[in-house]
mmCIF file of C-alpha atoms in Angstrom:
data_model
loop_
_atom_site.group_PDB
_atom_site.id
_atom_site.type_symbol
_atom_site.label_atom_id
_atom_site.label_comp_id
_atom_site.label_asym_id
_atom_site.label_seq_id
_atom_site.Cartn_x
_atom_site.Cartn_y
_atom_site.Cartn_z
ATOM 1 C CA UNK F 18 9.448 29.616 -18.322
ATOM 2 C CA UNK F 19 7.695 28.219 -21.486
ATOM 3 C CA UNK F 20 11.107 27.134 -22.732
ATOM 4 C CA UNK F 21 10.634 24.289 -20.186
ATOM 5 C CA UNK F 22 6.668 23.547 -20.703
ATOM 6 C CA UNK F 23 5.707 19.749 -22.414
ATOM 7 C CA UNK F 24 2.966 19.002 -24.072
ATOM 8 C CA UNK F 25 1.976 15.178 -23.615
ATOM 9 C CA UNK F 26 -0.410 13.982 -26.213
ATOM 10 C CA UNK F 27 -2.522 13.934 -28.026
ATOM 11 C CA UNK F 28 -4.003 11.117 -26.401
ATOM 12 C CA UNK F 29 -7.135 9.360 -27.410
ATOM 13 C CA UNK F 30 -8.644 9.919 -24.364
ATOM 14 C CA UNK F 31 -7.527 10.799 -21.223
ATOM 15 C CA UNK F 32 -9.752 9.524 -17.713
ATOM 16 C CA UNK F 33 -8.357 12.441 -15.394
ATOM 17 C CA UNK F 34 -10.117 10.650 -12.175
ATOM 18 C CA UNK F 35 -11.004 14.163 -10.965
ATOM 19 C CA UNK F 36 -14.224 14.865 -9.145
ATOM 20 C CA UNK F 37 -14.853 10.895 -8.479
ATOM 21 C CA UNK F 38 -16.484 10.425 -5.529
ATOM 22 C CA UNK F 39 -14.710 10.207 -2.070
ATOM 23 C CA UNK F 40 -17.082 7.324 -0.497
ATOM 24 C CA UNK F 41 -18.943 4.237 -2.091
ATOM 25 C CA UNK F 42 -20.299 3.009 -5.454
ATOM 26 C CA UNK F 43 -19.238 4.768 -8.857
ATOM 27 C CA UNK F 44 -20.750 4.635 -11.498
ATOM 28 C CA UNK F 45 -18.474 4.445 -15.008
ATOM 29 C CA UNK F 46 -20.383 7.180 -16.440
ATOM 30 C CA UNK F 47 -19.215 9.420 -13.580
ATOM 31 C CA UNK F 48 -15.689 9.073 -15.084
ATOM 32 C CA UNK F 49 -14.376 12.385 -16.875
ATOM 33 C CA UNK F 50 -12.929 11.540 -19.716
ATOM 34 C CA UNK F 51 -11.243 13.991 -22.362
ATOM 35 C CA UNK F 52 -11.148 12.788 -25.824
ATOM 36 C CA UNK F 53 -8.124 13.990 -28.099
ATOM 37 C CA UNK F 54 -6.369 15.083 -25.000
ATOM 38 C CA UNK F 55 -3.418 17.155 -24.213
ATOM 39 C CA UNK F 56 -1.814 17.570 -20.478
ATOM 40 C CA UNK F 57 0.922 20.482 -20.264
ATOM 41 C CA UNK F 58 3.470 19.766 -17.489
ATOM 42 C CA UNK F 59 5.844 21.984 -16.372
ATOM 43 C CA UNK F 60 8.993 21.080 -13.776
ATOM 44 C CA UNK F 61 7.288 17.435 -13.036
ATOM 45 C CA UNK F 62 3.501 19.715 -12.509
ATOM 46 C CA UNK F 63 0.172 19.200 -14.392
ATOM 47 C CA UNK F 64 -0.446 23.163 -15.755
ATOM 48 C CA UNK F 65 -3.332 22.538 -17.487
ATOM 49 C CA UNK F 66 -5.637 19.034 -18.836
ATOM 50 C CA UNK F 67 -7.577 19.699 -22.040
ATOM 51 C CA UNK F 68 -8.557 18.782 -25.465
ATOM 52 C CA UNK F 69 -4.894 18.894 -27.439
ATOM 53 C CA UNK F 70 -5.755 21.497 -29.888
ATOM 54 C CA UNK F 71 -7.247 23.805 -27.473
ATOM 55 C CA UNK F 72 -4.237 23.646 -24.741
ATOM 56 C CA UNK F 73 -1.690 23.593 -27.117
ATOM 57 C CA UNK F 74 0.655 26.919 -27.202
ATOM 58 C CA UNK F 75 3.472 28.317 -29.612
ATOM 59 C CA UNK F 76 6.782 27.080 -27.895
ATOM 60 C CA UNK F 77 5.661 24.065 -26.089
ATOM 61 C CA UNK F 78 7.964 20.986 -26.144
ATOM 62 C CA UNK F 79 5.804 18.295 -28.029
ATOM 63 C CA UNK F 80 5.907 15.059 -27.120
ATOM 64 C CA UNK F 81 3.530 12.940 -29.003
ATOM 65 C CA UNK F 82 1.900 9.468 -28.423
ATOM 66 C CA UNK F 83 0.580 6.666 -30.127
ATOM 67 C CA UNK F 84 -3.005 7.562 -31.709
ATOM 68 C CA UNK F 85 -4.704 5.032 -30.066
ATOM 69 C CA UNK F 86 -2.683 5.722 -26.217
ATOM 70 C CA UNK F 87 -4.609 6.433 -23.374
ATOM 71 C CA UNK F 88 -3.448 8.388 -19.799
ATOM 72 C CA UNK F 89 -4.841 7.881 -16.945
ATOM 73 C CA UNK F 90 -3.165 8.260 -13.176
ATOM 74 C CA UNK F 91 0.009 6.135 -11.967
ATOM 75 C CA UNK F 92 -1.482 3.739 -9.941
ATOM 76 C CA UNK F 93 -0.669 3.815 -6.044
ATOM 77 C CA UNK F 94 -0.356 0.904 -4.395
ATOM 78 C CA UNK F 95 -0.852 1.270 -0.675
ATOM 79 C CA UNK F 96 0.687 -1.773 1.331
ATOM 80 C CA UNK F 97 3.099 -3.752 0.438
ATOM 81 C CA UNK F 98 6.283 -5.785 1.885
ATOM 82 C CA UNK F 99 8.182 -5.160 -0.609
ATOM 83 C CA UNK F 100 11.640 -4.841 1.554
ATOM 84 C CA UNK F 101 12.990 -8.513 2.722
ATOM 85 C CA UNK F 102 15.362 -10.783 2.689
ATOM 86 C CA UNK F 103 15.138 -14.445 1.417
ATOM 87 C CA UNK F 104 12.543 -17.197 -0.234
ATOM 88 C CA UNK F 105 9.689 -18.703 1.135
ATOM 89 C CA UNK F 106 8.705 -20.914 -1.619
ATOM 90 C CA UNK F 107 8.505 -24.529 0.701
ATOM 91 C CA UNK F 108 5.811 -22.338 2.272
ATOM 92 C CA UNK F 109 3.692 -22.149 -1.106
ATOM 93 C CA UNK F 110 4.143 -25.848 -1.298
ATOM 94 C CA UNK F 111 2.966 -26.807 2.035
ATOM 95 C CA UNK F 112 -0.264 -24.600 1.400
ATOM 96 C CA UNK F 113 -0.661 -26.807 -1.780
ATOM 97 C CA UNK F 114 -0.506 -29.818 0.458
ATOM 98 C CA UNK F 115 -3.148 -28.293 2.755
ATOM 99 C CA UNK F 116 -1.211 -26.544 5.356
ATOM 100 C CA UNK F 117 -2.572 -23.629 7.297
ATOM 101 C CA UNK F 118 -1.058 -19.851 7.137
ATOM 102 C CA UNK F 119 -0.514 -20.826 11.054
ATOM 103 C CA UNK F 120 0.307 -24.505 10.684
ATOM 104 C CA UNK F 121 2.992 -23.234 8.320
ATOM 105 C CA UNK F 122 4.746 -20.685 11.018
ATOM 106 C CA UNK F 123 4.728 -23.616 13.478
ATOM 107 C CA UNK F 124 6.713 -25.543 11.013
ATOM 108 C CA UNK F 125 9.240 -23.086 10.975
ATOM 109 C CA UNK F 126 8.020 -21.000 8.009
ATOM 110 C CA UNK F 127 5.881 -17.667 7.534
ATOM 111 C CA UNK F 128 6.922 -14.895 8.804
ATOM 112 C CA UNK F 129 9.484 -15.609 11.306
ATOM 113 C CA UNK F 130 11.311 -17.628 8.102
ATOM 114 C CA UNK F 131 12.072 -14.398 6.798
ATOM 115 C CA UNK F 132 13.013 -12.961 9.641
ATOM 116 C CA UNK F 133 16.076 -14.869 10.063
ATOM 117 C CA UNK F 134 16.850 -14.004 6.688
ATOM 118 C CA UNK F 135 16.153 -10.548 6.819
ATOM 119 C CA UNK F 136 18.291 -9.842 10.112
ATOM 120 C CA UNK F 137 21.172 -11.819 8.686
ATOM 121 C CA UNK F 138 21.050 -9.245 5.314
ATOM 122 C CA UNK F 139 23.567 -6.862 4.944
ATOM 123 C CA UNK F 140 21.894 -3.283 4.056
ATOM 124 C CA UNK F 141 23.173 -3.430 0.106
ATOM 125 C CA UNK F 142 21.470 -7.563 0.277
ATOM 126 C CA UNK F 143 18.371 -5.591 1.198
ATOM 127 C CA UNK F 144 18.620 -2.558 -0.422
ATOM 128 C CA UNK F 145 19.642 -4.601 -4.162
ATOM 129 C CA UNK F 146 16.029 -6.654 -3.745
ATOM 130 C CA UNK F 147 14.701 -4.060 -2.411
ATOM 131 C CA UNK F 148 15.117 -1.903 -6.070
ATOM 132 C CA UNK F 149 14.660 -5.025 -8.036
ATOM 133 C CA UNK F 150 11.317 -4.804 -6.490
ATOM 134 C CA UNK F 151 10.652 -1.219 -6.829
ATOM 135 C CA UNK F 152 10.914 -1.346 -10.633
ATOM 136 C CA UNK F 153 9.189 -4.385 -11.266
ATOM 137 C CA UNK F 154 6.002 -2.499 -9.646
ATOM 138 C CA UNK F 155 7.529 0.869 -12.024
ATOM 139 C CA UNK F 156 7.409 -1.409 -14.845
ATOM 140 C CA UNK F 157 3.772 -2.310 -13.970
ATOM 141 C CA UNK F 158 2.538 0.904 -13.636
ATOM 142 C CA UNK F 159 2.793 1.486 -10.274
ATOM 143 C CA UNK F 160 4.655 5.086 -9.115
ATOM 144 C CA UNK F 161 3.770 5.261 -5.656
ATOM 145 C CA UNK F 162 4.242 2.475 -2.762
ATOM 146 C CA UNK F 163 3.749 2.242 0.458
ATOM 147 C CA UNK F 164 6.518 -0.084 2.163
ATOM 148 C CA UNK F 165 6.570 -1.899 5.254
ATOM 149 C CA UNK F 166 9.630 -2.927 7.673
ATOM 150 C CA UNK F 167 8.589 -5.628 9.925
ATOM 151 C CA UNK F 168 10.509 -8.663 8.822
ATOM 152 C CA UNK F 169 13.193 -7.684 11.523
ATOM 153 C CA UNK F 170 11.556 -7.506 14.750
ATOM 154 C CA UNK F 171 14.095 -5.945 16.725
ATOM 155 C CA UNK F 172 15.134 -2.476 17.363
ATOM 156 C CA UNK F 173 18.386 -2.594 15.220
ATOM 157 C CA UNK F 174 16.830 -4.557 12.685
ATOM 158 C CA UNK F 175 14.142 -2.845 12.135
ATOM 159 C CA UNK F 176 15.685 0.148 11.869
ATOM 160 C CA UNK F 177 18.089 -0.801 8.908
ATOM 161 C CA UNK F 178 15.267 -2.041 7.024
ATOM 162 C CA UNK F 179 13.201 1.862 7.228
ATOM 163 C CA UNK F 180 17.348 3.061 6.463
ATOM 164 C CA UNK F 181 17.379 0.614 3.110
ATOM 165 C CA UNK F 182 13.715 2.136 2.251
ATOM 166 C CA UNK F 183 14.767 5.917 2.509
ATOM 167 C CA UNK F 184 18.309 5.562 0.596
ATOM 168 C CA UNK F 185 16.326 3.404 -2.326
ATOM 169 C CA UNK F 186 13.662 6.181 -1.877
ATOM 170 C CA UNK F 187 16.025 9.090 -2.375
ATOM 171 C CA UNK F 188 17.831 7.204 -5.375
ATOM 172 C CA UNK F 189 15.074 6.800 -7.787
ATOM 173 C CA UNK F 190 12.133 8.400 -8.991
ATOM 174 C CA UNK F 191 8.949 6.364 -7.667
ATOM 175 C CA UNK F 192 7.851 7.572 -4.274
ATOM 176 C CA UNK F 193 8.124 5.239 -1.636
ATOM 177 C CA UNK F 194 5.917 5.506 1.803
ATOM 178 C CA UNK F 195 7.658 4.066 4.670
ATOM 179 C CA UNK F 196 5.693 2.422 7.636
ATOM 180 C CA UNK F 197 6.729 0.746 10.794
ATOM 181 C CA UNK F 198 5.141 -2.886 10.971
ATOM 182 C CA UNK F 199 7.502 -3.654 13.817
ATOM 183 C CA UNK F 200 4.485 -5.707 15.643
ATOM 184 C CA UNK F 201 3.862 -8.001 12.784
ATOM 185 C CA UNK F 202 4.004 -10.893 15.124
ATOM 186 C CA UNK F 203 6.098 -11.297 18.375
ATOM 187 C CA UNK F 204 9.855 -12.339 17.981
ATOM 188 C CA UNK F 205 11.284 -15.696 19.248
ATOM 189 C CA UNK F 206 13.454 -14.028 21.883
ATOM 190 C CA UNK F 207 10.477 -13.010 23.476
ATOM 191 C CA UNK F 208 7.967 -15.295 25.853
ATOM 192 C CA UNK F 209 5.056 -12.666 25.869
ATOM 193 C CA UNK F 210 3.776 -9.619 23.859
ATOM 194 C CA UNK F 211 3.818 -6.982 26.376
ATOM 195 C CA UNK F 212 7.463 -7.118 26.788
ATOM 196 C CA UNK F 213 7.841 -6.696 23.299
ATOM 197 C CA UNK F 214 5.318 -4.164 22.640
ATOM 198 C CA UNK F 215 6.860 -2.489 25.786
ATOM 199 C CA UNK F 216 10.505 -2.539 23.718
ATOM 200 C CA UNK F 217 8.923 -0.898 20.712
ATOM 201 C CA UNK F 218 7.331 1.669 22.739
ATOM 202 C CA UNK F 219 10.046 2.922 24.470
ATOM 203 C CA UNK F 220 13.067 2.436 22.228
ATOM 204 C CA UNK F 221 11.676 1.793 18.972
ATOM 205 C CA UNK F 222 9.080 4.676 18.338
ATOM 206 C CA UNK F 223 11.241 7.272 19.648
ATOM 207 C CA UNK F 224 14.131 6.241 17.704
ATOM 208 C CA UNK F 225 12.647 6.398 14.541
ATOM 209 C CA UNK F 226 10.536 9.306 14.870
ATOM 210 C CA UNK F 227 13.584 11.259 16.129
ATOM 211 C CA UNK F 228 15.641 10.016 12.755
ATOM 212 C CA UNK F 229 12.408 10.641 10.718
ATOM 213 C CA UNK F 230 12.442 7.780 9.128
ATOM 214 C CA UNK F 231 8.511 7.178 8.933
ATOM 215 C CA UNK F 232 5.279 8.707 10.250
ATOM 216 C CA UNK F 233 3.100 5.699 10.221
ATOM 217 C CA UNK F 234 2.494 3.070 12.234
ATOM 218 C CA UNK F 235 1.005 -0.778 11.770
ATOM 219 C CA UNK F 236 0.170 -3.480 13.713
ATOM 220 C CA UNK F 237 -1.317 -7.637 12.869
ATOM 221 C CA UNK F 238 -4.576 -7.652 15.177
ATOM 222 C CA UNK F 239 -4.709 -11.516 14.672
ATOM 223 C CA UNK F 240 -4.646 -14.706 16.780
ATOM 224 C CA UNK F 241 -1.757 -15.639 17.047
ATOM 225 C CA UNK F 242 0.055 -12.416 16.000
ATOM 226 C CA UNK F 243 -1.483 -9.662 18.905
ATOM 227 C CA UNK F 244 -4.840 -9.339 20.656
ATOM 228 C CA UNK F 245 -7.533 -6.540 20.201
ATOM 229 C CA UNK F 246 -6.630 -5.019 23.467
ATOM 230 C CA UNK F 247 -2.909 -4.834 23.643
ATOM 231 C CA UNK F 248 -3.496 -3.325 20.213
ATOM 232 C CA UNK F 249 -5.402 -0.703 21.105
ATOM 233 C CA UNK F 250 -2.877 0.231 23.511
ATOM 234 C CA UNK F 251 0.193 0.464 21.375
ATOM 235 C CA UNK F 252 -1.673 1.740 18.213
ATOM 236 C CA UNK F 253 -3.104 4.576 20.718
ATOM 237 C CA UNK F 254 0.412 5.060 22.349
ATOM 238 C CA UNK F 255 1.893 5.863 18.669
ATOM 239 C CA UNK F 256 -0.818 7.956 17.828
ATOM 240 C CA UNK F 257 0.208 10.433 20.693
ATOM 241 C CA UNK F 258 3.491 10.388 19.756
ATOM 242 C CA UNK F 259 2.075 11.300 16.102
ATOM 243 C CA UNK F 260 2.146 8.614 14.035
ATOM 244 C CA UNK F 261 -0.219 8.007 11.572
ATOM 245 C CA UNK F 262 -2.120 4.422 12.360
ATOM 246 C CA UNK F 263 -2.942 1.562 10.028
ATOM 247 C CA UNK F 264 -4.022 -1.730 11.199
ATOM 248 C CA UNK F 265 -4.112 -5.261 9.780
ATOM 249 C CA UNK F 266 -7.669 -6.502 10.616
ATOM 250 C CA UNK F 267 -9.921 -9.262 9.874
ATOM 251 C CA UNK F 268 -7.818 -11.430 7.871
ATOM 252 C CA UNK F 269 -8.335 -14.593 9.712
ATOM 253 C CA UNK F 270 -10.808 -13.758 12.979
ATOM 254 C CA UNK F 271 -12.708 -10.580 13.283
ATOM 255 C CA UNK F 272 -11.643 -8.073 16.243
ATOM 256 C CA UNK F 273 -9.340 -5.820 14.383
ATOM 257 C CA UNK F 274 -12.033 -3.267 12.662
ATOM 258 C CA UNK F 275 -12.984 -2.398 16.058
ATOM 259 C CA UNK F 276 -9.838 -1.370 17.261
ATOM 260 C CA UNK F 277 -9.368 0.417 13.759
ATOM 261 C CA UNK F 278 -12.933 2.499 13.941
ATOM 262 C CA UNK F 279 -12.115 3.035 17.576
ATOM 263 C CA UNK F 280 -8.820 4.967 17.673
ATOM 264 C CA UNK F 281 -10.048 6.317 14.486
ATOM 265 C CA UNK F 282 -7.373 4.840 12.069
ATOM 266 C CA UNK F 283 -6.236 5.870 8.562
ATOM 267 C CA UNK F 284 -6.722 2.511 6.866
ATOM 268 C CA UNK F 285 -7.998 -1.319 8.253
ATOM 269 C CA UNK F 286 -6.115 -3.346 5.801
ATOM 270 C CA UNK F 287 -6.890 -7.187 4.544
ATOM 271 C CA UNK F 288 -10.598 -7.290 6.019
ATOM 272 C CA UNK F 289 -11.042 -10.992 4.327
ATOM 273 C CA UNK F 290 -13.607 -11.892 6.596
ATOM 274 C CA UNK F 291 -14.980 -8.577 7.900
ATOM 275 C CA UNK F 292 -18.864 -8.460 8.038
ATOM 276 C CA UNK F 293 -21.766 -5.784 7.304
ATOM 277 C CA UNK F 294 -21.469 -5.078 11.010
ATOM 278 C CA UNK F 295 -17.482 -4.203 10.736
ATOM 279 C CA UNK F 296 -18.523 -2.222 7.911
ATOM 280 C CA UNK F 297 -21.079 -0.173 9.408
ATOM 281 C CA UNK F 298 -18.071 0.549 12.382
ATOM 282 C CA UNK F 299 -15.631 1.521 9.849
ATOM 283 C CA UNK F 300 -17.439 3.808 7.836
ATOM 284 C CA UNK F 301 -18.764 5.693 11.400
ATOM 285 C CA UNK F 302 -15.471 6.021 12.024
ATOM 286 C CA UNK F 303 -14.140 7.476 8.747
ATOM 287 C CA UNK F 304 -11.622 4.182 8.533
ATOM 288 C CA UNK F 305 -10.232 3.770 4.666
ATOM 289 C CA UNK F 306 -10.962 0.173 3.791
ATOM 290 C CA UNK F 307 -7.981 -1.578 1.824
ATOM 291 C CA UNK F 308 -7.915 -4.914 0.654
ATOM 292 C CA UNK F 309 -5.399 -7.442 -0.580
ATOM 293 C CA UNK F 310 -6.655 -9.488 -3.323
ATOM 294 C CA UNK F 311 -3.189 -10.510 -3.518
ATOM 295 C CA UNK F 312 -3.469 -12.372 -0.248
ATOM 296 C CA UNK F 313 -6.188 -14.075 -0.992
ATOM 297 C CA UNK F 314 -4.779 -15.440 -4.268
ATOM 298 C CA UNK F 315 -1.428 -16.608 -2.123
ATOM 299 C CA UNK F 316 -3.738 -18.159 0.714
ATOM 300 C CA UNK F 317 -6.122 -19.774 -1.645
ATOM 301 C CA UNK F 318 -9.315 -17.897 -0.081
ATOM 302 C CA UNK F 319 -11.992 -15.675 -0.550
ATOM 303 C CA UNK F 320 -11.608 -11.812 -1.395
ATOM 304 C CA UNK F 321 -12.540 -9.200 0.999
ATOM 305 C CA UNK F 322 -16.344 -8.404 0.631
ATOM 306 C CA UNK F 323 -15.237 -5.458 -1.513
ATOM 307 C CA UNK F 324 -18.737 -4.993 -3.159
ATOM 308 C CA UNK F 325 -20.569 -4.801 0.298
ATOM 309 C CA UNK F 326 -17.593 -1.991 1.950
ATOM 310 C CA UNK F 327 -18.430 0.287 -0.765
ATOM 311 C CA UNK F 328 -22.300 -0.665 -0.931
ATOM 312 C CA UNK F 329 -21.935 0.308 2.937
ATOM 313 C CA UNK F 330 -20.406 4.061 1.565
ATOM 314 C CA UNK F 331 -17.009 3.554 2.360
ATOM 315 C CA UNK F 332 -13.750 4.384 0.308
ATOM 316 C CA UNK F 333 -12.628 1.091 -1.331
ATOM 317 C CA UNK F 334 -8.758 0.727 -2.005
ATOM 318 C CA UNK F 335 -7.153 -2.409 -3.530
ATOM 319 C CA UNK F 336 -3.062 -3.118 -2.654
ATOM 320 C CA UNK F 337 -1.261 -5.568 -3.279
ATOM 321 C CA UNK F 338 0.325 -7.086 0.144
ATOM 322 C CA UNK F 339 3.241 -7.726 -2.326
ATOM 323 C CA UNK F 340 5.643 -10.181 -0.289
ATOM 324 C CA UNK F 341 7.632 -13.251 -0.225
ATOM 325 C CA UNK F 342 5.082 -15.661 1.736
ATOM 326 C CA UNK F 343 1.055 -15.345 1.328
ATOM 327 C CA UNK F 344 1.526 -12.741 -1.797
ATOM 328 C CA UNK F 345 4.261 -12.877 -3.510
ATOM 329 C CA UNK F 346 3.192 -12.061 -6.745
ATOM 330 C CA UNK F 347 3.043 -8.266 -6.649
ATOM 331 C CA UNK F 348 0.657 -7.663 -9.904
ATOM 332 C CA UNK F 349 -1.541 -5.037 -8.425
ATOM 333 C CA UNK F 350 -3.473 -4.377 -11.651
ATOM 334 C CA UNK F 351 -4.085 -8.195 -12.237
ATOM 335 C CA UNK F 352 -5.076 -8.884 -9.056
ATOM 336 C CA UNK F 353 -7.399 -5.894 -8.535
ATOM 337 C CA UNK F 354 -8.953 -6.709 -12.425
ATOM 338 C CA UNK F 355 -9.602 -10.217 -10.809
ATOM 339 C CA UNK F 356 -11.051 -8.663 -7.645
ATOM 340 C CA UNK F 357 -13.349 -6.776 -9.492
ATOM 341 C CA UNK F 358 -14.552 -9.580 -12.006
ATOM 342 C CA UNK F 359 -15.348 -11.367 -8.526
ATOM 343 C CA UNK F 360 -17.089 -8.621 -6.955
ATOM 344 C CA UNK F 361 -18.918 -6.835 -9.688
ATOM 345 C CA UNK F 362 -17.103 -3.607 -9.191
ATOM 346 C CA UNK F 363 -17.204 -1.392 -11.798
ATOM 347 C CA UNK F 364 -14.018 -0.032 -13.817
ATOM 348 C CA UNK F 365 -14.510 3.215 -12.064
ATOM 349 C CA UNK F 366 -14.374 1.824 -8.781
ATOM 350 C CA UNK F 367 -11.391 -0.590 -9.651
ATOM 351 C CA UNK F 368 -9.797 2.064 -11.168
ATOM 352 C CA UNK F 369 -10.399 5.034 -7.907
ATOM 353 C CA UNK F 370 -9.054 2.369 -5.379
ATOM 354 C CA UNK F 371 -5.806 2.532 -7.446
ATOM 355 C CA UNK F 372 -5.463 5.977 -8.069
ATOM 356 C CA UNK F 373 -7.534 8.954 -6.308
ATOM 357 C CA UNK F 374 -8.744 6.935 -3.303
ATOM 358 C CA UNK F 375 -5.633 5.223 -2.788
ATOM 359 C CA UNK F 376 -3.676 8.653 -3.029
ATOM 360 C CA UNK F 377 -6.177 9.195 0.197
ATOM 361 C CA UNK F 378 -5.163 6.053 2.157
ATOM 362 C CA UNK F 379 -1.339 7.300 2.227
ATOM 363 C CA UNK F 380 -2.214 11.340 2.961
ATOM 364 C CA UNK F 381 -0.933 12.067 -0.536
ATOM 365 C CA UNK F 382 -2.971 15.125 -1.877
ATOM 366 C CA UNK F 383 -0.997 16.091 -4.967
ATOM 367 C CA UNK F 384 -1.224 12.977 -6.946
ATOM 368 C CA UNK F 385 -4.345 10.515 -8.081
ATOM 369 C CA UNK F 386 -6.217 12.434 -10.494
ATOM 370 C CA UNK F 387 -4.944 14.450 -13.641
ATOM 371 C CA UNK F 388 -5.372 18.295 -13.235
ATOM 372 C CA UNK F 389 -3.680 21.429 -12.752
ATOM 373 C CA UNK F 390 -1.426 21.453 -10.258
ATOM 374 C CA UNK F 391 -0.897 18.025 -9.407
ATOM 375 C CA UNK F 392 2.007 16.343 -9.790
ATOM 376 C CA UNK F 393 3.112 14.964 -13.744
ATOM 377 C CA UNK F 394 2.596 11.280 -12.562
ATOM 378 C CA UNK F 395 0.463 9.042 -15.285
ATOM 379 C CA UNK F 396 0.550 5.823 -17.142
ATOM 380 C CA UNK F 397 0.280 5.917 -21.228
ATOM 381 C CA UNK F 398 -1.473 2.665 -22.529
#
């Protein structure tokens, strides 16, 4: 087996992101960093993390690095819309002239705008932007992504956007994390949200759990999009069948980090104008905090209060909402290095809600950090 053992390095330094702290503040001097590092990989595993000279054996395949290169994790970016059809760049415009996110969808943009397009894709329209997407985020250093459907909003729909994420997953390397964001907002076809929700419920949920074509589940808590009630109802509905839940909460109106710390959630995603009292809720209820600097960018308002989540001892993780209407940048490291000149997070912190916390956020346990046994997956500056 040596025959087939690398030796990566040796590196400068290498910040391994092992042993950070699951909740709240870090400080950068709890970062473990190796200087003149080596990391042995074997078959796409981490054997061993050391100083170079130390870890280096007799037959290893060398494969040497700048002198000044640094490794640290791939970073993890854990929600995104990556999959879509179309361009909503009139919508960018009428933001410029002062339009709201919800004056905008009564104009005939937002989301529903890329709906139409989206259900009028073929599966290879989708699945080419869908790959041009995934490597721009490669290219930027991001290996794993979580990816939403939701710009179809009907069964069939819906389910060819989850198909287009699986074949893209299963032709390239990055891992790809599909969820169902099938209640993004109610369709046009529909007059009220329980018949919808009702729809997804019973032929929706079943359908794709039965194909296995995602284990998680989303939903917009927002005026406008769903109420806190009905919610709770169909987050708590897919959580029986098994689904993992994630929630969008608190982007424009507070409501949603309730329902999230009630049914006990995975994640409460956006949190823009969540308060020390949503915080306290979240954090009782074990609820992973993510936030999308990316959005606020797009929107042209403030950042989540990411200083006060993880002052409040809760795991901060920063995504990048990547999408074609209030975020359609997709520079995760940018945007979180902005985030964090705004909130006064450390680089620890910034760098732990891209890589081991985030790894938490999406149940991913073998990526995140750099050590034995985890899988090969880091970025060389």
């Amino acid at each position: 087996m040596n025959d087939l053992v690398k030796l990566f390095g040796p590196f400068n330094q290498i910040v391994t992101m092992a042993n950070v702290a699951k909740d709240g503040p870090i400080n950068d001097s709890q970062l473990e960093i190796i200087e003149d590092g080596g990391i042995r990989v074997n078959n796409g595993q981490i054997i061993e993390v050391g100083n170079y000279a130390s870890i280096k054996q007799s037959g290893d395949q060398l494969c040497e690095v700048s002198e000044e290169a640094v490794a640290i994790p791939g970073f993890i970016d854990a929600h995104t819309h990556m999959c879509w059809a179309g361009n909503r760049a009139h919508d960018y415009a009428y933001r410029l002239q002062g339009a709201t996110y919800q004056e905008i969808a009564a104009r005939g943009g937002g989301i529903l705008d890329t709906v139409r397009h989206t259900r009028a894709a073929t599966k290879q329209e989708l699945s080419t932007r869908l790959e041009q997407n995934v490597l721009k985020h490669v290219q930027r250093g991001v290996t794993t992504m979580e990816i939403k459907s939701g710009y179809a909003l009907n069964i069939d729909d819906e389910i060819k956007m989850l198909e287009v994420i699986r074949e893209i997953n299963s032709k390239i390397s990055p891992t790809l994390i599909p969820t169902c964001l099938a209640a993004h907002t109610r369709p046009p076809e529909f007059d009220n949200n329980k018949d919808y929700l009702e729809l997804l419920k019973k032929d929706l949920l079943p359908t794709i759990q039965e194909r296995d074509l995602c284990n998680r589940v989303d939903i917009f808590i927002e005026k406008g999009a769903f109420e806190s009630e009905e919610s709770e109802e169909y987050l708590s509905y897919a959580q029986k069948l098994g689904f993992t839940i994630c929630a969008h909460v608190d982007q424009f109106n507070l409501g949603g980090s309730a329902v999230a710390a009630k049914i006990h959630a995975l994640t409460a995603d956006h949190l823009e104008v969540t308060t020390a009292d949503e915080c306290a809720l979240l954090k009782q209820s074990d609820v992973i905090p993510v936030v999308l600097p990316g959005a606020s960018m797009g929107l042209g308002m403030p950042f989540a209060p990411a200083r006060m989540l993880l002052d409040h001892g809760l795991a901060l993780v920063i995504a990048s909402d990547w999408n074609p209407g209030s975020a359609p940048q997709g520079e995760l490291l940018t945007q979180a290095s902005i985030l964090g000149a705004t909130e006064k997070l450390t680089i620890a912190e910034t760098l732990a809600a891209l890589t081991t916390r985030a790894s938490r956020a999406l149940l991913l346990e073998d990526r995140g950090t750099l050590e034995s046994n985890k899988r090969a997956d880091f970025l060389v500056f």
